Short mmCIF file of C-alpha atoms in Angstrom, two decimals:
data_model
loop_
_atom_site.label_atom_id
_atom_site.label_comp_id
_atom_site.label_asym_id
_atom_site.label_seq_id
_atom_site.Cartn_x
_atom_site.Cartn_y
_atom_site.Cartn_z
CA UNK A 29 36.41 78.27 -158.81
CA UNK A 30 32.97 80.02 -160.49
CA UNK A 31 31.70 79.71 -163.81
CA UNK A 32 31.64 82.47 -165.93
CA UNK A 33 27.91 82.85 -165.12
CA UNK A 34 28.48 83.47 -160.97
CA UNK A 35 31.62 85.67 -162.13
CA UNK A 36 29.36 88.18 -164.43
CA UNK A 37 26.28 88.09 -162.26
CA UNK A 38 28.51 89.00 -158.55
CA UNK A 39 26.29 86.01 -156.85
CA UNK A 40 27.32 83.34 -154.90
CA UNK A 41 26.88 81.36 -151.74
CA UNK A 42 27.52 84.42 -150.01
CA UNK A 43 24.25 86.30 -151.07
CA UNK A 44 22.03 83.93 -149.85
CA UNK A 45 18.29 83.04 -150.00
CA UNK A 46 17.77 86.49 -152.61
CA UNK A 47 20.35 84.88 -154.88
CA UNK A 48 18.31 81.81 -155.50
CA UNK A 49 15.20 83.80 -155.68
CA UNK A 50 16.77 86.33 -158.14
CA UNK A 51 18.18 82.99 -159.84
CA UNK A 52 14.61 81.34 -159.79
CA UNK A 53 13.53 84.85 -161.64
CA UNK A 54 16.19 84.37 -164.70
CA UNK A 55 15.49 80.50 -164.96
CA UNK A 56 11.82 81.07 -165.41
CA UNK A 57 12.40 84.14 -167.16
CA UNK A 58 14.48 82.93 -169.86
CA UNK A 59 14.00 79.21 -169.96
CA UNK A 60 10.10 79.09 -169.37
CA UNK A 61 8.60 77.75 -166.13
CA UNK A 62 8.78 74.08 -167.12
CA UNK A 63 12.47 74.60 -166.71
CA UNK A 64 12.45 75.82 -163.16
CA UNK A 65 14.32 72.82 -161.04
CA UNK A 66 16.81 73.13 -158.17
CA UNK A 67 19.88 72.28 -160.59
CA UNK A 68 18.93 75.48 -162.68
CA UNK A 69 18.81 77.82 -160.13
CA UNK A 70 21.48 76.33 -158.48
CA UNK A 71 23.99 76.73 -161.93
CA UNK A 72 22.32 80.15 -162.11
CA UNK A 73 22.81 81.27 -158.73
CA UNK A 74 26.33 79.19 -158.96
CA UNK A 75 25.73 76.73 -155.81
CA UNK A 76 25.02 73.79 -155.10
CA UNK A 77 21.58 72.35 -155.46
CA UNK A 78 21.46 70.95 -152.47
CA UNK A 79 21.39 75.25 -151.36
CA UNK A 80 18.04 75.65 -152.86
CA UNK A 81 16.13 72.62 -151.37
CA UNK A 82 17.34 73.46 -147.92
CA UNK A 83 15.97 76.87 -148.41
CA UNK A 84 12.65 76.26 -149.88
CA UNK A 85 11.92 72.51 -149.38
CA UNK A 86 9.78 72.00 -152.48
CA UNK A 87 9.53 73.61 -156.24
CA UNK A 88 5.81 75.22 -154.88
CA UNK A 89 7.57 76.93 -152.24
CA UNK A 90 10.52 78.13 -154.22
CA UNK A 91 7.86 79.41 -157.15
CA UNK A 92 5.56 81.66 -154.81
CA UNK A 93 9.27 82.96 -152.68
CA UNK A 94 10.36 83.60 -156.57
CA UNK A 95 6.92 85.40 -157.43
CA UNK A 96 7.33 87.38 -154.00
CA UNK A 97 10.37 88.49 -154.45
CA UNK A 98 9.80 89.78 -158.30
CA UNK A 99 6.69 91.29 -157.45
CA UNK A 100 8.71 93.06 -154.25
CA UNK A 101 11.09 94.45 -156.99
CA UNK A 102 8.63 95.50 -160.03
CA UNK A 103 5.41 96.65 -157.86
CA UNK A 104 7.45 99.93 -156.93
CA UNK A 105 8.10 100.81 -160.12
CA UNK A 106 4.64 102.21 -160.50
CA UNK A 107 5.71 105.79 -159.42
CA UNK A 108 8.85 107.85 -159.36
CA UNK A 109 7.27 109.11 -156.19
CA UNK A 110 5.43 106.66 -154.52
CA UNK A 111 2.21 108.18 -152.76
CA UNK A 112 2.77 111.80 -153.98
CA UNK A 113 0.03 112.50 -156.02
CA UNK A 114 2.52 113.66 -159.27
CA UNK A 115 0.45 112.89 -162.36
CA UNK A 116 4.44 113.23 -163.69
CA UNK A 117 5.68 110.61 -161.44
CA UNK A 118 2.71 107.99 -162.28
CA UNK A 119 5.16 105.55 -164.26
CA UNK A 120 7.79 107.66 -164.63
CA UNK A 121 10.21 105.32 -164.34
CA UNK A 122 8.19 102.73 -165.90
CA UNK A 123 9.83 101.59 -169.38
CA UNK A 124 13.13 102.36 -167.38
CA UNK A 125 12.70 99.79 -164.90
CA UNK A 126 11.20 97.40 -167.35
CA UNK A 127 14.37 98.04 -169.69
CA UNK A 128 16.94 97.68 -166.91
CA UNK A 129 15.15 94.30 -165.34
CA UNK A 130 13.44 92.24 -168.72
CA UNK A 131 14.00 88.99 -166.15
CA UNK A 132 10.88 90.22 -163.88
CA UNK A 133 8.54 90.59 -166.28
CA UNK A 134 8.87 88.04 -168.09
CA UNK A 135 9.00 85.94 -164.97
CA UNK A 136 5.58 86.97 -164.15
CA UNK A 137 4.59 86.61 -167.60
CA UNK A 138 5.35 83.02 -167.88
CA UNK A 139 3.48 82.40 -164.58
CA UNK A 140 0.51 83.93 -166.15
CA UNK A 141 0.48 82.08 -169.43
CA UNK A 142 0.87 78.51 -167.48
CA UNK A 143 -1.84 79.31 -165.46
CA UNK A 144 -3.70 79.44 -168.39
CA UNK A 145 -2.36 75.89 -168.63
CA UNK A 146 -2.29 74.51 -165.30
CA UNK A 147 -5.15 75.87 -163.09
CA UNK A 148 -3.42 75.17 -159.87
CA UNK A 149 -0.92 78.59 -160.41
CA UNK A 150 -4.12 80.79 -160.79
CA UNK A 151 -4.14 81.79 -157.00
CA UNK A 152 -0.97 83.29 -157.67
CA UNK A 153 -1.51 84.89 -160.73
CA UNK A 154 -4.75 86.54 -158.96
CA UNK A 155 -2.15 87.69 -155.98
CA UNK A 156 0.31 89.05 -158.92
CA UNK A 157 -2.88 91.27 -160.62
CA UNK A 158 -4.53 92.66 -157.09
CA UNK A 159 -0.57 93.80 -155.49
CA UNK A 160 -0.15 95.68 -159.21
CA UNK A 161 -3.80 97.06 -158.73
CA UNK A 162 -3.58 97.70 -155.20
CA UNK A 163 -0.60 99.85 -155.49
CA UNK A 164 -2.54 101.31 -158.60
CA UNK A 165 -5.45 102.54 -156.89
CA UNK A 166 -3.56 104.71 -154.27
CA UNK A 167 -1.42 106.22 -156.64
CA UNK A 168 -4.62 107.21 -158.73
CA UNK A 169 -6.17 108.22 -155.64
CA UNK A 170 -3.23 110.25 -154.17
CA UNK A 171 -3.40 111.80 -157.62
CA UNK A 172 -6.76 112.88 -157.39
CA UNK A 173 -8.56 110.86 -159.54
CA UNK A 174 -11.42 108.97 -158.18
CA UNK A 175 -10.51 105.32 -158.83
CA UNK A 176 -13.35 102.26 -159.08
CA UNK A 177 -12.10 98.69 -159.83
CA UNK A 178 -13.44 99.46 -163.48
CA UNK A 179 -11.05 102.06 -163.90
CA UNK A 180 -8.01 100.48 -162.42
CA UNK A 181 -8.67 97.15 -164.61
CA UNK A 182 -8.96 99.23 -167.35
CA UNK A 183 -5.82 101.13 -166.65
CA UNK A 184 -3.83 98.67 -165.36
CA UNK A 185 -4.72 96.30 -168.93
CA UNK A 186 -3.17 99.17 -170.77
CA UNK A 187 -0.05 99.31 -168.47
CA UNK A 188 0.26 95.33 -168.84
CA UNK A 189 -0.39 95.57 -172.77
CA UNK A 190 2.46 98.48 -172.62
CA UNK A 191 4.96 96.30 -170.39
CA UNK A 192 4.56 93.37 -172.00
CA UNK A 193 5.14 95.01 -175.89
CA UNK A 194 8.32 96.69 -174.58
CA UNK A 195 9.05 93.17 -173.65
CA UNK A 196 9.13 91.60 -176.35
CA UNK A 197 9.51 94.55 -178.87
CA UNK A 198 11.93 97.01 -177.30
CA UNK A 199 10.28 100.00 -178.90
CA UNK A 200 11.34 102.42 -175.84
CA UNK A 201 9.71 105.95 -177.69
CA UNK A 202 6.17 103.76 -178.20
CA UNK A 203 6.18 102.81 -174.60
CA UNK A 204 7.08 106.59 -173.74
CA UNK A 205 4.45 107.87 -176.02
CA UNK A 206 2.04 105.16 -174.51
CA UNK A 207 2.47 105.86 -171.06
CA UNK A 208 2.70 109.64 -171.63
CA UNK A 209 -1.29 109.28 -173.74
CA UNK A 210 -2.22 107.52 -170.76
CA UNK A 211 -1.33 110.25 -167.94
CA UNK A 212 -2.78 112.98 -170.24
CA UNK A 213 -6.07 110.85 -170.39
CA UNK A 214 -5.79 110.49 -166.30
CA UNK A 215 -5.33 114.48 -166.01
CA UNK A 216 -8.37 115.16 -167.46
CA UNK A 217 -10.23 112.61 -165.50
CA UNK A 218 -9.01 114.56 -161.73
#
């Protein structure tokens, strides 16, 4: 028998090792990353705990699979068109994505702030930033403008100050405006 939880989300046993990461996501996401043990994921993901320790051995391993896997789902979200060089595709999907999947974002989000906190997370937090400015750079390069790592901090703080206020304020049209300002300043820059 599954609890209501497996029964809405359509995980299970059956999904495997991207069930318990996409469980470790929501746990962190919505409970903080103090509350990330095997039991919660395993009541998220609707298995038994036992199910998570065999896959990742220990709560270190389980955190960096988890920040893997949400950075593998968010990091393509910086372009409609990955690698095209369409000043309209540049986070054209954006606000979309960040509507549709709240969980990854403020998984990553969490990490971030305990870093602040606990020192030993900010390796990963410095992996998190350079795969986000990495991808970044060659979209601003296949778009013609000639990026420096000035430019793409710069740019990519806006895009994290944008993300992170749709986050926690929902105001869609602001984050459209936003990110629309922000292609119209690139434009004139290639």
């Amino acid at each position: 028998m599954t609890n209501d939880r497996t029964a809405r989300s359509g995980r299970g046993y059956g999904k495997g090792r991207n069930a318990l990461l996409e469980a470790a996501v929501q746990v962190v996401a919505r409970r903080g990353l103090r509350n990330l043990t095997y039991r919660a994921v395993a009541e998220e993901a609707g298995v038994a705990h036992g199910l998570v320790v065999h896959h990742f051995g220990t709560r270190d391993a389980l955190l960096a699979a988890a920040l893997e896997f949400s950075l593998a789902n968010s990091v393509g979200a910086m372009s409609t068109k990955p690698g095209s060089g369409d000043m309209d595709a540049l986070f054209g999907g954006l606000v979309d994505f960040v509507v549709a999947n709240p969980d990854d974002q403020a998984f990553q989000y969490e990490l971030i702030l305990e870093a602040r906190r606990r020192p030993e997370f900010k390796p990963q937090v410095e992996r998190l930033y350079a795969a986000y400015r990495a991808e970044l750079f060659t979209e601003l390069e296949a778009a013609g403008v000639a990026p420096d790592d000035a430019l793409v901090h710069l740019i990519f703080a806006a895009l994290d100050g944008v993300v992170f206020q749709l986050l926690c304020l929902g105001d869609r049209e602001a984050a459209l405006a936003g990110l629309e300002r922000l292609r119209e300043l690139l434009r004139a820059l290639g």
